[in-house]
Amino acid sequence: MARFALVASAAATVCSTVALPVAAASEAAAPALTWSDCNDGFQCSTVSVPLDYDNPFGTRIDLAVIKLPAADSAKRIGTLFVNFGGPGASGLQRLRERAKWPWLFSDELRSRFDLVSWDPRGIANSAAVRCFDTLAEQQEFFSSFPQMPVDPAGEAPFYEKSKELAYLCEQKAGPILKHASTANTARDLDMLRRAAGEEKINYHGISYGTHLGAIYANLFPNRIRAMVFDGSMDFVGNAVGRGDSGFKVPLDTRQDVSRGVAETHEQFLKLCAESGPKCAFSGGDLKAKYAAIAERAMRGPITIEGDEGPETWTWSGISNMAWDYASVSAWPDLAKLYQRLYDARDTTVSRTAAVRKGEPYTSNRSEAFNAIQCSDSNFPTDTAIYSKYAVSEDQRIPYFGRLSVFDMMSCAFWQAKDTDRYTGPWNRRTSAEILVLNNRYDPSTPLHGAIDGANELARARVFVTEGYGHSTMLAPSTCTEQVKRDYLISGKFPEAGKVCKLDANPFG
């Protein structure tokens, strides 16, 4: 699950929120897919689906779909639907970028399946959630968003801006806001399955895409040929929490995501030390060096000489870089950044110095992330709860505890409800056993959550890659891709004792 430092849904009974829409989805006519060339071997289409599956013959929305046809039509098995995570990521963009990454989709896999992805409802080209009138307004709003608070003084403006985002979306996003839940995207996925002419689905869900897959598996348990969950989640924890934690504990805190970040950070330091000069941060006691950076940044910003000129870093910005442990390709640059911060730790900079900003905001990813995540899950609505956990989590997990407290803050103020969201059950017996892949050290979907999620499902088996980073997409393992490929092609699970590692040391 991708996380943004920007971001409650009322509990609903399963019998009332699930039964009717599933029946309605079956009643809606199977949509048609008319493919046309859209460059580089890809084909594109749109498909019309109901906005509200309680009213399958009412208002409809169009979903943008993309396909890379199987390379060998004679050996083709069928369609493999792929959700790349988020929520908020464009499936069209990501399939174009990543369909030919060999560690994600090998030549053999691409020869056997059409790869199909789509922009889920609320995202990019599919009835996008728009909370601003113009791109300029959108960019101005997010460029002025306060950084994650690192002390009580920063909390009030952060809460206020998070509340403002929720208000703007409520005012401007329109009807899609009450129909943006993952449950409705799962129903859309079943419409896509029907449109593609598949009797049963083949599915590869990455990160948040595993939550979509788990909902699909429980809404349509008899329509599964093969499902791979890659960088998987605790589905109960994500939706409602255990016991009454849903309304009392921030979402990623109750799933102990910060522990996964801290464990991956330890692996980063360990591997950096072992790599010697290949890692820019190596040399000396790396834990002490990072502690020195943190201690200095907590007193005030640090200015370094970056690749494109001076950069000023706050502790909020530095600590949030830990989310980049998700992609092992980012580790060398992180090491370089940490060393520059360490070398510059004795510089003196005013607290009013300019703060390093991220890239310009050019899509609706943050709006879509909030619209979907806030629809799906229970959240505390009292800001005092977040303030309390910021302190206690920092004590429990130094440096990284508060990352999982504030990463979905706008959901505390979200007003729109999707009454068709899915909250369980999660253990309906599926027509095929599900393969769950997870790295041992994953900062975004920690292994403990993936195991919990697999145990919640009726038929699932976990395979652990001995590595670090988030999912096979961002932590390449040709070995694990073969495990996935064998399962998708023939239903074969890895033999007991099978061990897979990452393809390479990130530091070379």
Coordinates of C-alpha atoms in Angstrom, one line a residue:
M1 CA 0.0 0.0 0.0
A2 CA 1.4 3.3 -1.0
R3 CA 1.2 5.9 1.8
F4 CA 0.8 9.7 1.7
A5 CA 1.2 12.0 4.7
L6 CA -2.1 13.6 3.8
V7 CA -4.8 11.3 4.4
A8 CA -14.3 6.9 9.2
S9 CA -16.4 5.0 7.7
A10 CA -19.5 3.8 9.7
A11 CA -19.7 0.1 10.4
A12 CA -22.1 -1.7 8.2
T13 CA -23.6 -5.1 8.6
V14 CA -22.4 -7.7 6.1
C15 CA -25.8 -9.0 5.2
S16 CA -27.1 -5.7 4.1
T17 CA -24.0 -4.4 2.4
V18 CA -22.9 -7.5 0.4
A19 CA -25.9 -9.6 -0.7
L20 CA -27.8 -7.1 -2.8
P21 CA -24.9 -5.6 -4.7
V22 CA -23.5 -9.0 -5.6
A23 CA -26.8 -10.0 -7.0
A24 CA -27.1 -6.7 -8.8
A25 CA -23.7 -7.1 -10.3
S26 CA -24.8 -10.4 -11.8
E27 CA -28.0 -8.7 -13.1
A28 CA -26.1 -6.0 -14.9
A29 CA -25.5 -6.8 -18.5
A30 CA -22.0 -8.0 -19.3
P31 CA -20.1 -4.9 -20.8
A32 CA -18.4 -5.0 -24.1
L33 CA -14.7 -4.5 -24.7
T34 CA -13.7 -3.0 -28.1
W35 CA -9.9 -2.9 -28.3
S36 CA -7.9 -0.4 -30.3
D37 CA -4.2 0.0 -30.7
C38 CA -2.7 2.5 -28.3
N39 CA 1.1 2.3 -29.2
D40 CA 4.0 0.0 -28.2
G41 CA 2.0 -3.2 -28.6
F42 CA -0.7 -2.2 -26.1
Q43 CA -4.5 -2.1 -26.8
C44 CA -6.9 0.2 -25.0
S45 CA -10.7 0.2 -24.4
T46 CA -13.3 1.6 -22.1
V47 CA -16.0 -0.4 -20.3
S48 CA -19.3 0.9 -18.9
V49 CA -20.3 -0.2 -15.4
P50 CA -23.0 0.9 -12.9
L51 CA -22.0 3.8 -10.6
D52 CA -24.2 2.1 -7.9
Y53 CA -24.6 -1.6 -8.0
D54 CA -27.7 -1.3 -5.9
N55 CA -29.2 0.3 -9.0
P56 CA -27.5 -1.7 -11.9
F57 CA -29.6 -0.1 -14.6
G58 CA -29.1 3.5 -13.4
T59 CA -26.2 5.9 -13.9
R60 CA -23.1 4.4 -15.4
I61 CA -19.4 5.4 -15.4
D62 CA -16.7 4.5 -17.9
L63 CA -13.5 2.6 -16.8
A64 CA -10.3 3.0 -18.8
V65 CA -8.7 -0.4 -19.6
I66 CA -5.4 -1.4 -21.1
K67 CA -4.1 -4.8 -22.5
L68 CA -0.8 -6.2 -23.6
P69 CA -1.8 -9.3 -25.6
A70 CA -0.2 -12.6 -24.9
A71 CA 3.0 -13.0 -27.0
D72 CA 2.1 -16.6 -28.1
S73 CA -1.5 -17.0 -29.0
A74 CA -1.1 -20.7 -29.4
K75 CA 0.0 -21.1 -25.8
R76 CA -2.3 -18.5 -24.4
I77 CA -4.1 -19.5 -21.2
G78 CA -6.3 -16.4 -20.8
T79 CA -6.3 -13.0 -19.2
L80 CA -4.3 -12.0 -16.1
F81 CA -5.8 -8.9 -14.4
V82 CA -3.3 -6.8 -12.5
N83 CA -3.8 -4.2 -9.9
F84 CA -0.6 -2.4 -9.0
G85 CA -1.6 -1.0 -5.7
G86 CA -2.1 2.4 -4.2
P87 CA -5.0 3.0 -4.0
G88 CA -4.7 5.8 -6.4
A89 CA -2.2 4.5 -9.0
S90 CA -3.2 4.5 -12.7
G91 CA -3.3 1.0 -14.0
L92 CA -2.9 2.3 -17.5
Q93 CA 0.3 4.1 -16.7
R94 CA 1.8 1.3 -14.6
L95 CA 1.1 -1.4 -17.1
R96 CA 2.8 0.7 -19.8
E97 CA 5.8 1.2 -17.6
R98 CA 6.1 -2.2 -16.0
A99 CA 4.6 -4.9 -18.2
K100 CA 8.0 -5.8 -19.6
W101 CA 9.9 -5.7 -16.3
P102 CA 11.2 -9.3 -16.5
W103 CA 11.3 -9.8 -12.7
L104 CA 7.6 -8.9 -12.5
F105 CA 6.3 -10.5 -15.8
S106 CA 8.8 -12.9 -17.4
D107 CA 8.7 -13.6 -21.1
E108 CA 7.2 -17.0 -20.3
L109 CA 4.4 -15.4 -18.3
R110 CA 3.7 -12.8 -20.9
S111 CA 3.5 -15.5 -23.6
R112 CA 0.8 -17.3 -21.7
F113 CA -1.5 -14.4 -20.6
D114 CA -3.0 -11.2 -21.9
L115 CA -1.9 -8.7 -19.2
V116 CA -4.8 -6.4 -18.4
S117 CA -5.0 -3.5 -16.0
W118 CA -7.4 -0.5 -15.6
D119 CA -7.8 2.7 -13.8
P120 CA -10.1 1.7 -11.0
R121 CA -13.2 3.9 -10.3
G122 CA -12.2 7.3 -8.8
I123 CA -8.7 7.2 -10.3
A124 CA -7.2 9.1 -13.3
N125 CA -9.2 8.2 -16.4
S126 CA -12.1 6.4 -14.6
A127 CA -14.6 8.8 -13.1
A128 CA -11.7 10.5 -11.2
V129 CA -12.3 12.0 -7.8
R130 CA -11.6 15.7 -8.3
C131 CA -11.5 18.0 -5.3
F132 CA -10.2 21.1 -7.1
D133 CA -11.5 23.1 -10.0
T134 CA -8.1 23.5 -11.7
L135 CA -4.7 21.9 -11.7
A136 CA -3.3 25.1 -10.4
E137 CA -5.6 25.0 -7.4
Q138 CA -4.6 21.4 -6.8
Q139 CA -0.9 22.1 -6.9
E140 CA -1.2 25.2 -4.7
F141 CA -3.1 23.2 -2.1
F142 CA -0.7 20.3 -1.8
S143 CA 2.4 22.5 -2.0
S144 CA 1.2 24.3 1.0
F145 CA 0.3 21.2 3.0
P146 CA 2.2 21.1 6.3
Q147 CA 4.8 18.4 6.8
M148 CA 4.0 15.5 9.1
P149 CA 4.2 17.0 12.6
V150 CA 7.2 16.0 14.7
D151 CA 6.0 17.9 17.9
P152 CA 2.7 19.2 19.3
A153 CA 3.3 22.6 17.8
G154 CA 2.9 21.2 14.3
E155 CA -0.2 19.2 14.9
A156 CA -2.9 21.9 14.7
P157 CA -2.0 23.2 11.2
F158 CA -1.6 19.6 9.9
Y159 CA -5.0 18.6 11.3
E160 CA -6.6 21.7 9.9
K161 CA -5.2 21.2 6.4
S162 CA -6.2 17.5 6.5
K163 CA -9.7 18.6 7.4
E164 CA -9.8 21.1 4.6
L165 CA -9.0 18.4 2.1
A166 CA -11.9 16.3 3.3
Y167 CA -14.2 19.3 3.1
L168 CA -13.0 20.2 -0.5
C169 CA -13.6 16.6 -1.7
E170 CA -17.1 16.6 0.0
Q171 CA -18.0 19.8 -1.9
K172 CA -16.5 19.1 -5.3
A173 CA -16.1 15.4 -6.0
G174 CA -19.7 14.6 -6.8
P175 CA -21.5 11.2 -6.7
I176 CA -18.4 9.0 -7.1
L177 CA -17.4 9.9 -3.6
K178 CA -20.2 7.7 -2.1
H179 CA -19.4 4.8 -4.5
A180 CA -15.6 4.6 -4.4
S181 CA -15.1 1.7 -2.0
T182 CA -12.9 -1.3 -3.0
A183 CA -16.0 -3.5 -2.8
N184 CA -17.4 -1.6 -5.8
T185 CA -14.1 -1.9 -7.6
A186 CA -14.2 -5.7 -7.0
R187 CA -17.6 -5.7 -8.6
D188 CA -16.1 -3.7 -11.5
L189 CA -13.4 -6.3 -11.7
D190 CA -16.0 -9.1 -12.1
M191 CA -17.6 -7.1 -14.9
L192 CA -14.2 -6.9 -16.6
R193 CA -13.8 -10.7 -16.2
R194 CA -17.2 -11.2 -17.9
A195 CA -16.3 -8.6 -20.6
A196 CA -13.0 -10.5 -21.3
G197 CA -15.0 -13.8 -21.7
E198 CA -13.2 -15.5 -18.8
E199 CA -15.2 -18.1 -16.9
K200 CA -12.9 -17.7 -13.9
I201 CA -10.4 -15.0 -13.0
N202 CA -6.6 -14.9 -13.0
Y203 CA -5.5 -12.1 -10.8
H204 CA -2.2 -10.5 -9.6
G205 CA -2.7 -7.9 -6.8
I206 CA 0.2 -5.9 -5.5
S207 CA 0.1 -4.1 -2.1
Y208 CA -3.4 -2.5 -1.9
G209 CA -4.3 -4.8 -4.8
T210 CA -4.2 -7.7 -2.3
H211 CA -7.1 -6.0 -0.4
L212 CA -9.0 -5.7 -3.6
G213 CA -8.2 -9.4 -4.3
A214 CA -9.4 -10.5 -0.9
I215 CA -12.7 -8.7 -1.3
Y216 CA -13.2 -10.2 -4.7
A217 CA -12.4 -13.6 -3.4
N218 CA -15.1 -13.3 -0.8
L219 CA -17.7 -11.7 -3.0
F220 CA -17.1 -14.1 -5.8
P221 CA -15.5 -17.2 -4.2
N222 CA -16.4 -19.6 -7.0
R223 CA -15.0 -17.5 -9.9
I224 CA -11.3 -17.9 -9.1
R225 CA -8.8 -19.8 -11.3
A226 CA -5.7 -18.3 -9.7
M227 CA -4.9 -15.4 -7.4
V228 CA -1.5 -14.0 -6.4
F229 CA -1.3 -11.5 -3.5
D230 CA 2.1 -9.8 -3.6
G231 CA 3.1 -7.6 -0.7
S232 CA 0.0 -8.6 1.2
M233 CA -2.1 -7.1 4.0
D234 CA -4.1 -7.9 7.2
F235 CA -7.6 -7.5 5.8
V236 CA -9.4 -7.3 9.1
G237 CA -6.9 -4.8 10.5
N238 CA -7.2 -2.7 7.4
A239 CA -11.0 -2.7 7.3
V240 CA -12.3 -2.5 10.8
G241 CA -9.4 -3.4 13.2
R242 CA -9.6 -6.1 15.8
G243 CA -12.0 -5.6 18.6
D244 CA -12.9 -1.9 18.9
S245 CA -9.5 -0.7 17.7
G246 CA -11.0 0.6 14.4
F247 CA -12.2 3.7 16.0
K248 CA -9.6 4.0 18.7
V249 CA -6.2 3.3 17.0
P250 CA -4.9 4.9 13.7
L251 CA -5.1 2.4 10.9
D252 CA -1.4 1.8 10.2
T253 CA -0.6 1.9 13.9
R254 CA -3.1 -0.9 14.6
Q255 CA -1.4 -2.9 11.9
D256 CA 2.1 -2.1 13.3
V257 CA 3.4 -0.9 10.0
S258 CA 6.1 1.2 11.8
R259 CA 7.6 -2.0 13.1
G260 CA 8.0 -3.2 9.5
V261 CA 9.7 0.1 8.6
A262 CA 12.1 -0.2 11.6
E263 CA 13.0 -3.8 10.8
T264 CA 13.7 -2.8 7.2
H265 CA 15.8 0.1 8.3
E266 CA 17.9 -2.3 10.4
Q267 CA 18.4 -4.4 7.3
F268 CA 19.4 -1.3 5.3
L269 CA 22.1 -0.4 7.9
K270 CA 23.3 -4.0 8.1
L271 CA 23.6 -4.4 4.3
C272 CA 25.2 -1.0 3.9
A273 CA 27.9 -1.9 6.5
E274 CA 28.6 -5.2 4.7
S275 CA 28.8 -3.5 1.4
G276 CA 31.6 -1.2 2.4
P277 CA 32.5 1.6 0.0
K278 CA 29.8 0.6 -2.4
C279 CA 27.3 2.1 0.1
A280 CA 27.9 5.8 0.6
F281 CA 26.7 5.7 4.2
S282 CA 29.2 2.9 5.2
G283 CA 32.0 3.5 7.7
G284 CA 31.8 3.7 11.4
D285 CA 28.8 2.8 13.6
L286 CA 25.8 3.3 11.3
K287 CA 23.2 3.2 14.0
A288 CA 25.1 5.9 15.9
K289 CA 25.4 8.0 12.7
Y290 CA 21.7 7.8 12.0
A291 CA 21.0 8.7 15.6
A292 CA 23.2 11.7 15.2
I293 CA 21.3 12.8 12.1
A294 CA 18.0 12.4 13.9
E295 CA 19.2 14.3 17.1
R296 CA 20.5 17.2 15.0
A297 CA 17.5 17.4 12.7
M298 CA 15.1 17.4 15.7
R299 CA 16.8 20.7 16.8
G300 CA 16.4 22.3 13.4
P301 CA 16.7 21.8 9.6
I302 CA 19.9 20.6 8.0
T303 CA 21.1 22.1 4.8
I304 CA 23.2 19.9 2.4
E305 CA 24.6 20.3 -1.1
G306 CA 22.4 18.2 -3.3
D307 CA 22.9 17.0 -6.8
E308 CA 21.1 20.1 -8.1
G309 CA 22.0 22.6 -5.5
P310 CA 21.4 23.3 -1.8
E311 CA 18.6 21.3 -0.1
T312 CA 17.2 21.9 3.4
W313 CA 15.9 19.0 5.3
T314 CA 13.6 18.9 8.3
W315 CA 13.3 15.8 10.6
S316 CA 9.9 15.3 9.2
G317 CA 11.3 15.1 5.7
I318 CA 14.2 12.8 6.7
S319 CA 12.1 10.4 8.7
N320 CA 9.5 10.1 5.9
M321 CA 12.3 9.0 3.5
A322 CA 12.1 5.7 5.3
W323 CA 9.0 4.9 3.2
D324 CA 11.5 4.7 0.3
Y325 CA 12.9 1.5 1.7
A326 CA 10.0 0.0 -0.2
S327 CA 12.0 0.2 -3.4
V328 CA 15.5 -1.4 -3.3
S329 CA 16.5 0.7 -6.3
A330 CA 16.3 3.8 -4.0
W331 CA 18.7 2.4 -1.4
P332 CA 21.9 3.8 -2.9
D333 CA 20.4 7.3 -3.1
L334 CA 19.2 7.0 0.4
A335 CA 22.7 6.1 1.6
K336 CA 24.1 9.1 -0.3
L337 CA 21.5 11.4 1.3
Y338 CA 22.2 10.1 4.8
Q339 CA 25.9 10.6 4.5
R340 CA 25.4 14.1 3.3
L341 CA 23.1 14.8 6.2
Y342 CA 25.6 13.3 8.6
D343 CA 28.5 15.3 7.1
A344 CA 26.4 18.5 7.4
R345 CA 25.0 17.9 10.9
D346 CA 27.0 20.7 12.4
T347 CA 25.7 23.4 10.1
T348 CA 23.5 26.1 11.6
V349 CA 20.3 27.0 9.8
S350 CA 17.3 29.1 10.9
R351 CA 14.1 27.2 11.4
T352 CA 12.5 29.6 8.9
A353 CA 14.7 28.2 6.1
A354 CA 13.0 27.0 3.0
V355 CA 11.9 23.3 3.2
R356 CA 12.6 20.9 0.5
K357 CA 9.5 20.2 -1.5
G358 CA 8.5 17.2 -3.4
E359 CA 7.7 16.9 -7.1
P360 CA 4.8 19.0 -8.5
Y361 CA 1.4 17.4 -7.9
T362 CA 0.1 16.4 -11.3
S363 CA -2.5 13.6 -10.8
N364 CA -5.4 12.8 -8.5
R365 CA -3.6 10.2 -6.5
S366 CA -4.0 11.8 -3.1
E367 CA -7.7 12.5 -3.7
A368 CA -8.3 9.0 -4.9
F369 CA -6.2 7.5 -2.1
N370 CA -8.4 9.2 0.5
A371 CA -11.7 8.6 -1.3
I372 CA -11.0 4.9 -1.4
Q373 CA -9.2 4.3 1.9
C374 CA -11.5 6.5 3.9
S375 CA -14.5 4.6 2.4
D376 CA -13.0 1.2 3.1
S377 CA -11.8 1.5 6.7
N378 CA -12.7 2.6 10.2
F379 CA -10.7 5.5 11.7
P380 CA -10.6 7.4 14.9
T381 CA -12.2 10.8 14.5
D382 CA -10.8 12.5 17.6
T383 CA -7.5 14.3 16.9
A384 CA -6.4 13.8 20.5
I385 CA -6.1 10.1 19.7
Y386 CA -3.5 10.8 17.0
S387 CA -1.6 13.2 19.3
K388 CA -1.5 10.5 22.0
Y389 CA -0.3 7.8 19.7
A390 CA 2.4 10.1 18.1
V391 CA 4.0 10.2 21.5
S392 CA 3.6 6.6 22.5
E393 CA 4.6 5.2 19.1
D394 CA 7.8 7.3 19.0
Q395 CA 8.7 5.8 22.4
R396 CA 7.9 2.3 21.2
I397 CA 9.6 2.6 17.8
P398 CA 12.1 5.4 17.8
Y399 CA 12.4 7.5 14.6
F400 CA 9.6 5.8 12.8
G401 CA 6.7 5.3 15.2
R402 CA 4.7 8.4 14.2
L403 CA 5.0 7.6 10.5
S404 CA 2.0 5.2 10.8
V405 CA 0.0 7.6 13.0
F406 CA -0.4 10.5 10.6
D407 CA -0.3 8.9 7.1
M408 CA -4.1 8.9 6.6
M409 CA -5.1 11.9 8.6
S410 CA -7.8 13.2 6.3
C411 CA -9.8 10.1 7.0
A412 CA -10.5 11.4 10.5
F413 CA -12.6 14.1 8.9
W414 CA -14.0 12.3 6.0
Q415 CA -17.8 12.6 5.7
A416 CA -18.8 10.6 2.6
K417 CA -19.9 7.0 3.2
D418 CA -20.1 4.1 0.8
T419 CA -22.7 1.9 2.3
D420 CA -21.6 -1.0 0.0
R421 CA -18.1 -1.2 1.4
Y422 CA -16.9 -4.7 2.5
T423 CA -16.1 -5.5 6.1
G424 CA -16.2 -9.3 6.0
P425 CA -16.4 -12.3 6.3
W426 CA -13.0 -13.0 4.9
N427 CA -13.0 -16.8 5.0
R428 CA -15.4 -17.9 2.3
R429 CA -14.1 -21.0 0.6
T430 CA -12.6 -20.2 -2.8
S431 CA -12.5 -22.3 -5.9
A432 CA -8.7 -22.1 -5.9
E433 CA -6.1 -21.7 -3.2
I434 CA -4.5 -18.3 -3.1
L435 CA -0.7 -17.7 -3.3
V436 CA 0.6 -15.0 -1.0
L437 CA 4.0 -13.6 -1.6
N438 CA 5.9 -11.4 0.9
N439 CA 9.4 -10.3 1.5
R440 CA 10.7 -11.0 5.0
Y441 CA 11.4 -7.3 5.5
D442 CA 8.7 -5.2 4.0
P443 CA 8.3 -1.6 5.2
S444 CA 4.9 -1.1 3.6
T445 CA 3.1 -4.4 4.1
P446 CA 5.1 -6.1 6.9
L447 CA 5.3 -9.9 7.0
H448 CA 3.3 -10.2 10.2
G449 CA 0.4 -8.5 8.5
A450 CA 0.6 -10.7 5.4
I451 CA 0.5 -13.8 7.6
D452 CA -2.5 -12.5 9.5
G453 CA -4.2 -11.8 6.3
A454 CA -3.5 -15.2 4.9
N455 CA -4.9 -16.8 8.1
E456 CA -8.1 -14.8 7.6
L457 CA -8.7 -16.4 4.2
A458 CA -10.2 -19.8 3.8
R459 CA -7.5 -21.1 1.4
A460 CA -4.2 -19.3 1.2
R461 CA -0.5 -20.3 1.3
V462 CA 2.4 -17.9 2.1
F463 CA 5.7 -17.9 0.4
V464 CA 8.4 -15.7 1.9
T465 CA 11.2 -14.2 -0.1
E466 CA 14.4 -13.8 1.9
G467 CA 14.9 -10.2 1.2
Y468 CA 13.7 -6.6 1.8
G469 CA 11.6 -4.0 0.1
H470 CA 7.9 -3.9 -0.9
S471 CA 6.6 -6.6 -3.2
T472 CA 8.3 -8.4 -6.1
M473 CA 7.5 -5.3 -8.1
L474 CA 10.0 -3.1 -6.1
A475 CA 12.3 -5.8 -4.9
P476 CA 13.3 -7.9 -8.0
S477 CA 13.6 -11.7 -7.5
T478 CA 13.6 -13.8 -10.6
C479 CA 13.3 -16.9 -8.3
T480 CA 10.1 -15.6 -6.8
E481 CA 8.7 -14.6 -10.2
Q482 CA 9.1 -18.3 -11.2
V483 CA 7.2 -19.3 -8.1
K484 CA 4.4 -17.0 -9.2
R485 CA 4.6 -18.0 -12.8
D486 CA 4.4 -21.8 -12.0
Y487 CA 1.4 -21.2 -9.9
L488 CA -0.4 -19.0 -12.4
I489 CA 0.3 -21.3 -15.3
S490 CA -0.3 -24.7 -13.7
G491 CA -1.6 -24.1 -10.2
K492 CA 1.7 -25.5 -8.7
F493 CA 2.8 -24.3 -5.3
P494 CA 6.5 -24.2 -4.4
E495 CA 7.9 -27.3 -2.7
A496 CA 8.6 -27.3 1.0
G497 CA 12.0 -25.9 1.7
K498 CA 12.2 -23.8 -1.4
V499 CA 14.2 -20.6 -0.8
C500 CA 14.2 -17.4 -3.0
K501 CA 16.4 -14.4 -2.5
L502 CA 16.6 -11.0 -4.3
D503 CA 18.5 -10.9 -7.6
A504 CA 21.2 -8.5 -6.4
N505 CA 22.6 -6.4 -3.6
P506 CA 21.1 -3.0 -3.9
F507 CA 24.5 -1.4 -3.4
G508 CA 26.1 -3.4 -6.2

